[in-house]
């Protein structure tokens, strides 16, 4: 049941890509982001409960810094989603899993395992095939999502380095609140309207799924149930996100990928698997030797 619930998290994550792409026809990027994150922050504030007691001034500052990284990742991802296909966005977002072991070396002094290097190579080959055209070039939308995947990786590394001793629910609320505030400021400065002219069913459904299911529900499931399975199995489950993104993009948007594009997407997923499993495999040996 725990693993099934984690699969539902990836289902909601993957489903947000085509929904957001459709919603952006009705509302500017920053306006969508601030409404989405404000709603999620309000729900997380209640969900955090007594967890707020764990946060001191340093914890709040770290939460804001992590929120800035997460805001930049969502900003570049959503701007890219406007300019490329929903399926490409799903696959390219998954590259963050590959960048984590690559960036952990210079930033956290954690040398990547050989398998992680293989994962990076496979993911880059997948990027080439997924975006293939001749002469080859990375279109602006794909490039923006590529940048977003790097910021997601930096956020993951920040979580690894900075969050010890703080309640995850309260820290998540600080991050999401930071994202809402930054999105609102960007909306006020760069966009013509703060609020949608018309609340269509599609827009309401997109905001509900993104804020409630893909943020609050997903966070609760990961916090409560990921510990009931192994890290390896959880890592494999999370690689389903771009698969769901591609399938929902085909069903909801009528997108079509060529055989070459599908091969590229599969290469990216395999790169994610190698990048996730290699560090876990390296850690499992000493853990088993010291068991008990």
PDB file of C-alpha atoms in Angstrom:
ATOM      1  CA  UNK A   1       0.000   0.000   0.000  1.00  0.00           C
ATOM      2  CA  UNK A   2       2.858   2.412   0.804  1.00  0.00           C
ATOM      3  CA  UNK A   3       4.397   1.848  -2.622  1.00  0.00           C
ATOM      4  CA  UNK A   4       1.008   2.204  -4.322  1.00  0.00           C
ATOM      5  CA  UNK A   5       0.541   5.577  -2.618  1.00  0.00           C
ATOM      6  CA  UNK A   6       3.992   6.691  -3.820  1.00  0.00           C
ATOM      7  CA  UNK A   7       2.935   5.727  -7.339  1.00  0.00           C
ATOM      8  CA  UNK A   8      -0.103   8.009  -6.970  1.00  0.00           C
ATOM      9  CA  UNK A   9       2.292  10.847  -6.100  1.00  0.00           C
ATOM     10  CA  UNK A  10       4.154  10.364  -9.392  1.00  0.00           C
ATOM     11  CA  UNK A  11       0.781  10.159 -11.147  1.00  0.00           C
ATOM     12  CA  UNK A  12      -0.225  13.593  -9.869  1.00  0.00           C
ATOM     13  CA  UNK A  13       3.219  15.040 -10.589  1.00  0.00           C
ATOM     14  CA  UNK A  14       3.151  13.770 -14.169  1.00  0.00           C
ATOM     15  CA  UNK A  15      -0.428  14.908 -14.685  1.00  0.00           C
ATOM     16  CA  UNK A  16       0.398  18.506 -13.785  1.00  0.00           C
ATOM     17  CA  UNK A  17       2.463  19.082 -16.950  1.00  0.00           C
ATOM     18  CA  UNK A  18      -0.370  19.015 -19.533  1.00  0.00           C
ATOM     19  CA  UNK A  19      -2.808  20.640 -17.089  1.00  0.00           C
ATOM     20  CA  UNK A  20      -0.496  23.588 -16.431  1.00  0.00           C
ATOM     21  CA  UNK A  21       0.235  23.948 -20.141  1.00  0.00           C
ATOM     22  CA  UNK A  22      -3.499  24.262 -20.838  1.00  0.00           C
ATOM     23  CA  UNK A  23      -4.068  26.596 -17.873  1.00  0.00           C
ATOM     24  CA  UNK A  24      -1.360  28.991 -19.102  1.00  0.00           C
ATOM     25  CA  UNK A  25      -3.618  29.847 -22.040  1.00  0.00           C
ATOM     26  CA  UNK A  26      -5.914  31.536 -19.505  1.00  0.00           C
ATOM     27  CA  UNK A  27      -3.530  33.094 -16.963  1.00  0.00           C
ATOM     28  CA  UNK A  28       0.040  34.492 -16.954  1.00  0.00           C
ATOM     29  CA  UNK A  29       2.840  32.309 -15.573  1.00  0.00           C
ATOM     30  CA  UNK A  30       3.563  34.297 -12.394  1.00  0.00           C
ATOM     31  CA  UNK A  31      -0.130  34.715 -11.578  1.00  0.00           C
ATOM     32  CA  UNK A  32      -0.668  30.963 -11.841  1.00  0.00           C
ATOM     33  CA  UNK A  33       2.376  30.262  -9.671  1.00  0.00           C
ATOM     34  CA  UNK A  34       1.528  32.660  -6.841  1.00  0.00           C
ATOM     35  CA  UNK A  35      -2.088  31.471  -6.581  1.00  0.00           C
ATOM     36  CA  UNK A  36      -0.956  27.836  -6.655  1.00  0.00           C
ATOM     37  CA  UNK A  37       1.702  28.277  -3.995  1.00  0.00           C
ATOM     38  CA  UNK A  38      -0.364  30.569  -1.765  1.00  0.00           C
ATOM     39  CA  UNK A  39      -3.081  27.919  -1.604  1.00  0.00           C
ATOM     40  CA  UNK A  40      -0.517  25.187  -0.883  1.00  0.00           C
ATOM     41  CA  UNK A  41       1.193  27.334   1.788  1.00  0.00           C
ATOM     42  CA  UNK A  42      -2.090  27.903   3.647  1.00  0.00           C
ATOM     43  CA  UNK A  43      -2.813  24.185   3.717  1.00  0.00           C
ATOM     44  CA  UNK A  44       0.762  23.309   4.752  1.00  0.00           C
ATOM     45  CA  UNK A  45       0.650  25.900   7.566  1.00  0.00           C
ATOM     46  CA  UNK A  46      -2.228  23.962   9.119  1.00  0.00           C
ATOM     47  CA  UNK A  47      -0.614  20.612   8.324  1.00  0.00           C
ATOM     48  CA  UNK A  48       2.664  21.595  10.031  1.00  0.00           C
ATOM     49  CA  UNK A  49       0.990  21.698  13.447  1.00  0.00           C
ATOM     50  CA  UNK A  50       3.534  21.551  16.270  1.00  0.00           C
ATOM     51  CA  UNK A  51       6.372  21.285  13.794  1.00  0.00           C
ATOM     52  CA  UNK A  52       6.716  25.072  13.870  1.00  0.00           C
ATOM     53  CA  UNK A  53       8.415  24.784  17.269  1.00  0.00           C
ATOM     54  CA  UNK A  54      11.485  23.223  15.621  1.00  0.00           C
ATOM     55  CA  UNK A  55      12.217  26.299  13.503  1.00  0.00           C
ATOM     56  CA  UNK A  56      14.593  28.941  14.846  1.00  0.00           C
ATOM     57  CA  UNK A  57      15.811  32.029  12.981  1.00  0.00           C
ATOM     58  CA  UNK A  58      18.435  29.977  11.139  1.00  0.00           C
ATOM     59  CA  UNK A  59      15.814  27.427  10.122  1.00  0.00           C
ATOM     60  CA  UNK A  60      13.575  30.125   8.688  1.00  0.00           C
ATOM     61  CA  UNK A  61      16.526  31.588   6.774  1.00  0.00           C
ATOM     62  CA  UNK A  62      17.432  28.188   5.331  1.00  0.00           C
ATOM     63  CA  UNK A  63      13.810  27.614   4.401  1.00  0.00           C
ATOM     64  CA  UNK A  64      13.760  30.927   2.521  1.00  0.00           C
ATOM     65  CA  UNK A  65      17.005  30.049   0.694  1.00  0.00           C
ATOM     66  CA  UNK A  66      15.589  26.674  -0.313  1.00  0.00           C
ATOM     67  CA  UNK A  67      12.380  28.384  -1.368  1.00  0.00           C
ATOM     68  CA  UNK A  68      14.343  30.692  -3.690  1.00  0.00           C
ATOM     69  CA  UNK A  69      15.972  27.686  -5.379  1.00  0.00           C
ATOM     70  CA  UNK A  70      12.628  25.950  -5.709  1.00  0.00           C
ATOM     71  CA  UNK A  71      11.001  29.120  -7.045  1.00  0.00           C
ATOM     72  CA  UNK A  72      13.652  29.424  -9.765  1.00  0.00           C
ATOM     73  CA  UNK A  73      13.149  25.779 -10.720  1.00  0.00           C
ATOM     74  CA  UNK A  74       9.377  26.195 -11.077  1.00  0.00           C
ATOM     75  CA  UNK A  75       9.758  29.518 -12.875  1.00  0.00           C
ATOM     76  CA  UNK A  76      12.103  28.139 -15.536  1.00  0.00           C
ATOM     77  CA  UNK A  77      10.071  24.940 -15.809  1.00  0.00           C
ATOM     78  CA  UNK A  78       6.762  26.779 -16.299  1.00  0.00           C
ATOM     79  CA  UNK A  79       8.238  29.302 -18.742  1.00  0.00           C
ATOM     80  CA  UNK A  80       9.728  26.381 -20.649  1.00  0.00           C
ATOM     81  CA  UNK A  81       6.430  24.530 -20.614  1.00  0.00           C
ATOM     82  CA  UNK A  82       4.879  27.459 -22.483  1.00  0.00           C
ATOM     83  CA  UNK A  83       7.436  27.043 -25.267  1.00  0.00           C
ATOM     84  CA  UNK A  84       7.891  23.276 -25.625  1.00  0.00           C
ATOM     85  CA  UNK A  85       5.782  20.139 -25.418  1.00  0.00           C
ATOM     86  CA  UNK A  86       4.416  18.847 -22.139  1.00  0.00           C
ATOM     87  CA  UNK A  87       6.044  15.439 -22.687  1.00  0.00           C
ATOM     88  CA  UNK A  88       9.468  17.008 -23.299  1.00  0.00           C
ATOM     89  CA  UNK A  89       9.050  19.037 -20.119  1.00  0.00           C
ATOM     90  CA  UNK A  90       8.365  15.891 -18.122  1.00  0.00           C
ATOM     91  CA  UNK A  91      11.395  14.040 -19.427  1.00  0.00           C
ATOM     92  CA  UNK A  92      13.766  17.001 -19.161  1.00  0.00           C
ATOM     93  CA  UNK A  93      12.634  17.824 -15.630  1.00  0.00           C
ATOM     94  CA  UNK A  94      13.692  14.305 -14.670  1.00  0.00           C
ATOM     95  CA  UNK A  95      17.281  15.223 -15.485  1.00  0.00           C
ATOM     96  CA  UNK A  96      17.546  16.686 -11.972  1.00  0.00           C
ATOM     97  CA  UNK A  97      18.061  13.154 -10.670  1.00  0.00           C
ATOM     98  CA  UNK A  98      21.127  12.879 -12.896  1.00  0.00           C
ATOM     99  CA  UNK A  99      22.602  16.263 -11.942  1.00  0.00           C
ATOM    100  CA  UNK A 100      22.439  15.532  -8.189  1.00  0.00           C
ATOM    101  CA  UNK A 101      25.352  13.030  -8.045  1.00  0.00           C
ATOM    102  CA  UNK A 102      27.262  15.153 -10.551  1.00  0.00           C
ATOM    103  CA  UNK A 103      26.956  18.361  -8.504  1.00  0.00           C
ATOM    104  CA  UNK A 104      27.355  16.641  -5.126  1.00  0.00           C
ATOM    105  CA  UNK A 105      31.109  16.335  -5.738  1.00  0.00           C
ATOM    106  CA  UNK A 106      32.040  20.015  -6.033  1.00  0.00           C
ATOM    107  CA  UNK A 107      29.313  21.257  -3.669  1.00  0.00           C
ATOM    108  CA  UNK A 108      29.144  18.610  -0.927  1.00  0.00           C
ATOM    109  CA  UNK A 109      32.466  16.814  -1.549  1.00  0.00           C
ATOM    110  CA  UNK A 110      30.667  13.564  -2.337  1.00  0.00           C
ATOM    111  CA  UNK A 111      32.318  11.905  -5.302  1.00  0.00           C
ATOM    112  CA  UNK A 112      29.810  10.366  -7.733  1.00  0.00           C
ATOM    113  CA  UNK A 113      29.801   6.581  -8.079  1.00  0.00           C
ATOM    114  CA  UNK A 114      30.824   5.101 -11.466  1.00  0.00           C
ATOM    115  CA  UNK A 115      27.208   4.110 -12.087  1.00  0.00           C
ATOM    116  CA  UNK A 116      26.149   7.723 -11.609  1.00  0.00           C
ATOM    117  CA  UNK A 117      28.572   8.791 -14.337  1.00  0.00           C
ATOM    118  CA  UNK A 118      26.996   6.221 -16.645  1.00  0.00           C
ATOM    119  CA  UNK A 119      23.607   7.684 -15.769  1.00  0.00           C
ATOM    120  CA  UNK A 120      24.799  11.173 -16.743  1.00  0.00           C
ATOM    121  CA  UNK A 121      26.045   9.888 -20.101  1.00  0.00           C
ATOM    122  CA  UNK A 122      22.771   8.090 -20.817  1.00  0.00           C
ATOM    123  CA  UNK A 123      20.721  11.122 -19.834  1.00  0.00           C
ATOM    124  CA  UNK A 124      22.715  13.446 -22.105  1.00  0.00           C
ATOM    125  CA  UNK A 125      22.305  10.977 -24.986  1.00  0.00           C
ATOM    126  CA  UNK A 126      18.580  10.933 -24.214  1.00  0.00           C
ATOM    127  CA  UNK A 127      18.476  14.744 -24.242  1.00  0.00           C
ATOM    128  CA  UNK A 128      20.040  14.749 -27.700  1.00  0.00           C
ATOM    129  CA  UNK A 129      17.551  12.199 -29.070  1.00  0.00           C
ATOM    130  CA  UNK A 130      14.505  13.712 -27.348  1.00  0.00           C
ATOM    131  CA  UNK A 131      15.173  17.126 -28.884  1.00  0.00           C
ATOM    132  CA  UNK A 132      16.580  15.827 -32.177  1.00  0.00           C
ATOM    133  CA  UNK A 133      16.350  17.975 -35.300  1.00  0.00           C
ATOM    134  CA  UNK A 134      18.806  18.778 -38.032  1.00  0.00           C
ATOM    135  CA  UNK A 135      20.747  20.959 -37.716  1.00  0.00           C
ATOM    136  CA  UNK A 136      20.470  20.161 -34.017  1.00  0.00           C
ATOM    137  CA  UNK A 137      19.692  22.949 -31.608  1.00  0.00           C
ATOM    138  CA  UNK A 138      18.048  23.143 -28.211  1.00  0.00           C
ATOM    139  CA  UNK A 139      14.840  25.121 -28.641  1.00  0.00           C
ATOM    140  CA  UNK A 140      14.172  27.878 -26.061  1.00  0.00           C
ATOM    141  CA  UNK A 141      11.510  25.912 -24.187  1.00  0.00           C
ATOM    142  CA  UNK A 142      13.688  22.814 -23.789  1.00  0.00           C
ATOM    143  CA  UNK A 143      16.623  25.006 -22.739  1.00  0.00           C
ATOM    144  CA  UNK A 144      14.539  26.654 -20.010  1.00  0.00           C
ATOM    145  CA  UNK A 145      13.406  23.287 -18.636  1.00  0.00           C
ATOM    146  CA  UNK A 146      17.022  22.098 -18.776  1.00  0.00           C
ATOM    147  CA  UNK A 147      17.989  25.047 -16.539  1.00  0.00           C
ATOM    148  CA  UNK A 148      15.048  24.230 -14.250  1.00  0.00           C
ATOM    149  CA  UNK A 149      16.356  20.690 -13.768  1.00  0.00           C
ATOM    150  CA  UNK A 150      19.669  22.112 -12.515  1.00  0.00           C
ATOM    151  CA  UNK A 151      17.900  24.317  -9.942  1.00  0.00           C
ATOM    152  CA  UNK A 152      15.843  21.313  -8.790  1.00  0.00           C
ATOM    153  CA  UNK A 153      19.096  19.397  -8.270  1.00  0.00           C
ATOM    154  CA  UNK A 154      20.551  22.308  -6.280  1.00  0.00           C
ATOM    155  CA  UNK A 155      17.415  22.339  -4.140  1.00  0.00           C
ATOM    156  CA  UNK A 156      17.759  18.589  -3.466  1.00  0.00           C
ATOM    157  CA  UNK A 157      21.389  19.085  -2.427  1.00  0.00           C
ATOM    158  CA  UNK A 158      20.341  21.982  -0.204  1.00  0.00           C
ATOM    159  CA  UNK A 159      17.792  19.750   1.500  1.00  0.00           C
ATOM    160  CA  UNK A 160      20.530  17.185   2.108  1.00  0.00           C
ATOM    161  CA  UNK A 161      22.944  19.729   3.570  1.00  0.00           C
ATOM    162  CA  UNK A 162      20.751  22.126   5.535  1.00  0.00           C
ATOM    163  CA  UNK A 163      17.622  20.489   6.921  1.00  0.00           C
ATOM    164  CA  UNK A 164      18.898  18.268   9.747  1.00  0.00           C
ATOM    165  CA  UNK A 165      17.108  18.955  13.022  1.00  0.00           C
ATOM    166  CA  UNK A 166      14.137  20.816  11.535  1.00  0.00           C
ATOM    167  CA  UNK A 167      10.585  19.586  11.080  1.00  0.00           C
ATOM    168  CA  UNK A 168      10.036  18.839   7.409  1.00  0.00           C
ATOM    169  CA  UNK A 169       6.442  20.067   7.378  1.00  0.00           C
ATOM    170  CA  UNK A 170       7.246  23.500   8.808  1.00  0.00           C
ATOM    171  CA  UNK A 171      10.321  23.861   6.606  1.00  0.00           C
ATOM    172  CA  UNK A 172       8.259  22.951   3.529  1.00  0.00           C
ATOM    173  CA  UNK A 173       5.709  25.602   4.448  1.00  0.00           C
ATOM    174  CA  UNK A 174       8.440  28.273   4.672  1.00  0.00           C
ATOM    175  CA  UNK A 175       9.710  27.228   1.238  1.00  0.00           C
ATOM    176  CA  UNK A 176       6.274  27.247  -0.385  1.00  0.00           C
ATOM    177  CA  UNK A 177       5.430  30.606   1.231  1.00  0.00           C
ATOM    178  CA  UNK A 178       8.683  32.052  -0.144  1.00  0.00           C
ATOM    179  CA  UNK A 179       7.724  30.803  -3.591  1.00  0.00           C
ATOM    180  CA  UNK A 180       4.278  32.384  -3.321  1.00  0.00           C
ATOM    181  CA  UNK A 181       5.744  35.763  -2.291  1.00  0.00           C
ATOM    182  CA  UNK A 182       8.373  35.764  -5.066  1.00  0.00           C
ATOM    183  CA  UNK A 183       5.768  34.754  -7.650  1.00  0.00           C
ATOM    184  CA  UNK A 184       3.448  37.527  -6.473  1.00  0.00           C
ATOM    185  CA  UNK A 185       6.271  40.104  -6.703  1.00  0.00           C
ATOM    186  CA  UNK A 186       7.138  38.909 -10.205  1.00  0.00           C
ATOM    187  CA  UNK A 187       3.484  39.042 -11.169  1.00  0.00           C
ATOM    188  CA  UNK A 188       3.125  42.634  -9.942  1.00  0.00           C
ATOM    189  CA  UNK A 189       6.276  43.788 -11.781  1.00  0.00           C
ATOM    190  CA  UNK A 190       6.207  41.871 -15.047  1.00  0.00           C
ATOM    191  CA  UNK A 191       2.641  40.834 -15.809  1.00  0.00           C
ATOM    192  CA  UNK A 192      -0.476  42.799 -16.693  1.00  0.00           C
ATOM    193  CA  UNK A 193      -2.927  41.194 -14.279  1.00  0.00           C
ATOM    194  CA  UNK A 194      -2.896  39.779 -10.782  1.00  0.00           C
ATOM    195  CA  UNK A 195      -6.008  37.661 -11.061  1.00  0.00           C
ATOM    196  CA  UNK A 196      -7.621  35.653 -13.881  1.00  0.00           C
ATOM    197  CA  UNK A 197     -10.505  37.348 -15.676  1.00  0.00           C
ATOM    198  CA  UNK A 198     -12.444  34.101 -15.759  1.00  0.00           C
ATOM    199  CA  UNK A 199     -12.256  31.079 -13.451  1.00  0.00           C
ATOM    200  CA  UNK A 200     -12.805  28.236 -15.891  1.00  0.00           C
ATOM    201  CA  UNK A 201     -13.239  24.656 -14.800  1.00  0.00           C
ATOM    202  CA  UNK A 202      -9.873  23.813 -16.354  1.00  0.00           C
ATOM    203  CA  UNK A 203      -8.072  26.545 -14.405  1.00  0.00           C
ATOM    204  CA  UNK A 204      -9.709  25.540 -11.112  1.00  0.00           C
ATOM    205  CA  UNK A 205      -8.882  21.874 -11.716  1.00  0.00           C
ATOM    206  CA  UNK A 206      -5.266  22.747 -12.552  1.00  0.00           C
ATOM    207  CA  UNK A 207      -4.835  24.841  -9.411  1.00  0.00           C
ATOM    208  CA  UNK A 208      -6.472  22.179  -7.230  1.00  0.00           C
ATOM    209  CA  UNK A 209      -4.366  19.323  -8.579  1.00  0.00           C
ATOM    210  CA  UNK A 210      -1.134  21.357  -8.480  1.00  0.00           C
ATOM    211  CA  UNK A 211      -1.632  22.865  -5.014  1.00  0.00           C
ATOM    212  CA  UNK A 212      -3.535  20.176  -3.146  1.00  0.00           C
ATOM    213  CA  UNK A 213      -2.640  16.872  -4.797  1.00  0.00           C
ATOM    214  CA  UNK A 214       0.813  17.522  -6.331  1.00  0.00           C
ATOM    215  CA  UNK A 215       2.069  19.560  -3.341  1.00  0.00           C
ATOM    216  CA  UNK A 216       0.254  19.002  -0.035  1.00  0.00           C
ATOM    217  CA  UNK A 217      -0.906  15.420  -0.657  1.00  0.00           C
ATOM    218  CA  UNK A 218       2.414  14.469  -2.247  1.00  0.00           C
ATOM    219  CA  UNK A 219       4.365  15.891   0.678  1.00  0.00           C
ATOM    220  CA  UNK A 220       2.219  14.052   3.217  1.00  0.00           C
ATOM    221  CA  UNK A 221       2.517  10.718   1.396  1.00  0.00           C
ATOM    222  CA  UNK A 222       6.292  11.037   1.002  1.00  0.00           C
ATOM    223  CA  UNK A 223       6.714  11.983   4.663  1.00  0.00           C
ATOM    224  CA  UNK A 224       4.418   9.300   6.067  1.00  0.00           C
ATOM    225  CA  UNK A 225       4.893   6.337   3.733  1.00  0.00           C
ATOM    226  CA  UNK A 226       8.275   6.484   1.977  1.00  0.00           C
ATOM    227  CA  UNK A 227       9.932   5.108   5.120  1.00  0.00           C
ATOM    228  CA  UNK A 228       7.797   1.945   4.812  1.00  0.00           C
ATOM    229  CA  UNK A 229       9.603   0.852   1.650  1.00  0.00           C
ATOM    230  CA  UNK A 230      13.291   0.715   0.715  1.00  0.00           C
ATOM    231  CA  UNK A 231      15.126   3.753  -0.700  1.00  0.00           C
ATOM    232  CA  UNK A 232      15.897   1.767  -3.858  1.00  0.00           C
ATOM    233  CA  UNK A 233      12.266   0.902  -4.529  1.00  0.00           C
ATOM    234  CA  UNK A 234      11.172   4.476  -3.775  1.00  0.00           C
ATOM    235  CA  UNK A 235      13.797   5.817  -6.203  1.00  0.00           C
ATOM    236  CA  UNK A 236      12.551   3.504  -8.938  1.00  0.00           C
ATOM    237  CA  UNK A 237       8.955   4.545  -8.299  1.00  0.00           C
ATOM    238  CA  UNK A 238       9.835   8.236  -8.700  1.00  0.00           C
ATOM    239  CA  UNK A 239      11.196   7.596 -12.193  1.00  0.00           C
ATOM    240  CA  UNK A 240       7.567   7.050 -13.246  1.00  0.00           C
ATOM    241  CA  UNK A 241       6.911  10.818 -13.224  1.00  0.00           C
ATOM    242  CA  UNK A 242       8.098  11.543 -16.804  1.00  0.00           C
ATOM    243  CA  UNK A 243       6.315   8.414 -18.027  1.00  0.00           C
ATOM    244  CA  UNK A 244       3.000   9.696 -16.652  1.00  0.00           C
ATOM    245  CA  UNK A 245       3.787  13.143 -18.084  1.00  0.00           C
ATOM    246  CA  UNK A 246       4.223  11.675 -21.571  1.00  0.00           C
ATOM    247  CA  UNK A 247       1.082   9.535 -21.332  1.00  0.00           C
ATOM    248  CA  UNK A 248      -1.105  12.383 -20.045  1.00  0.00           C
ATOM    249  CA  UNK A 249       0.313  14.696 -22.722  1.00  0.00           C
ATOM    250  CA  UNK A 250      -0.746  12.224 -25.392  1.00  0.00           C
ATOM    251  CA  UNK A 251      -4.211  11.750 -23.888  1.00  0.00           C
ATOM    252  CA  UNK A 252      -5.013  15.365 -22.973  1.00  0.00           C
ATOM    253  CA  UNK A 253      -3.059  17.378 -25.541  1.00  0.00           C
ATOM    254  CA  UNK A 254      -2.779  14.938 -28.437  1.00  0.00           C
ATOM    255  CA  UNK A 255       1.014  15.255 -28.443  1.00  0.00           C
ATOM    256  CA  UNK A 256       2.987  12.755 -30.490  1.00  0.00           C
ATOM    257  CA  UNK A 257       6.587  11.666 -30.049  1.00  0.00           C
ATOM    258  CA  UNK A 258       8.634  10.109 -32.823  1.00  0.00           C
ATOM    259  CA  UNK A 259      10.397   6.776 -32.306  1.00  0.00           C
ATOM    260  CA  UNK A 260      13.642   8.713 -31.849  1.00  0.00           C
ATOM    261  CA  UNK A 261      12.018  10.924 -29.223  1.00  0.00           C
ATOM    262  CA  UNK A 262      10.718   7.893 -27.316  1.00  0.00           C
ATOM    263  CA  UNK A 263      14.193   6.341 -27.369  1.00  0.00           C
ATOM    264  CA  UNK A 264      15.547   9.592 -25.944  1.00  0.00           C
ATOM    265  CA  UNK A 265      12.936   9.603 -23.197  1.00  0.00           C
ATOM    266  CA  UNK A 266      13.759   6.003 -22.289  1.00  0.00           C
ATOM    267  CA  UNK A 267      17.475   6.877 -22.163  1.00  0.00           C
ATOM    268  CA  UNK A 268      16.742   9.712 -19.745  1.00  0.00           C
ATOM    269  CA  UNK A 269      14.701   7.397 -17.510  1.00  0.00           C
ATOM    270  CA  UNK A 270      17.467   4.756 -17.574  1.00  0.00           C
ATOM    271  CA  UNK A 271      19.956   7.492 -16.716  1.00  0.00           C
ATOM    272  CA  UNK A 272      17.745   8.442 -13.764  1.00  0.00           C
ATOM    273  CA  UNK A 273      17.678   4.817 -12.623  1.00  0.00           C
ATOM    274  CA  UNK A 274      21.481   4.505 -12.804  1.00  0.00           C
ATOM    275  CA  UNK A 275      21.959   7.837 -11.022  1.00  0.00           C
ATOM    276  CA  UNK A 276      19.582   6.825  -8.226  1.00  0.00           C
ATOM    277  CA  UNK A 277      20.678   3.223  -7.766  1.00  0.00           C
ATOM    278  CA  UNK A 278      24.454   3.658  -7.983  1.00  0.00           C
ATOM    279  CA  UNK A 279      24.833   5.740  -4.777  1.00  0.00           C
ATOM    280  CA  UNK A 280      22.336   3.499  -2.962  1.00  0.00           C
ATOM    281  CA  UNK A 281      24.171   0.358  -4.007  1.00  0.00           C
ATOM    282  CA  UNK A 282      27.457   1.837  -2.786  1.00  0.00           C
ATOM    283  CA  UNK A 283      25.921   2.695   0.601  1.00  0.00           C
ATOM    284  CA  UNK A 284      24.157  -0.648   1.089  1.00  0.00           C
ATOM    285  CA  UNK A 285      27.357  -2.670   1.510  1.00  0.00           C
ATOM    286  CA  UNK A 286      28.768  -0.928   4.616  1.00  0.00           C
ATOM    287  CA  UNK A 287      25.278  -0.691   6.083  1.00  0.00           C
ATOM    288  CA  UNK A 288      24.803  -4.460   5.822  1.00  0.00           C
ATOM    289  CA  UNK A 289      28.220  -5.123   7.334  1.00  0.00           C
ATOM    290  CA  UNK A 290      27.412  -2.974  10.353  1.00  0.00           C
ATOM    291  CA  UNK A 291      23.851  -4.239  10.782  1.00  0.00           C
ATOM    292  CA  UNK A 292      22.818  -5.093  14.307  1.00  0.00           C
TER     293      UNK A 292
END
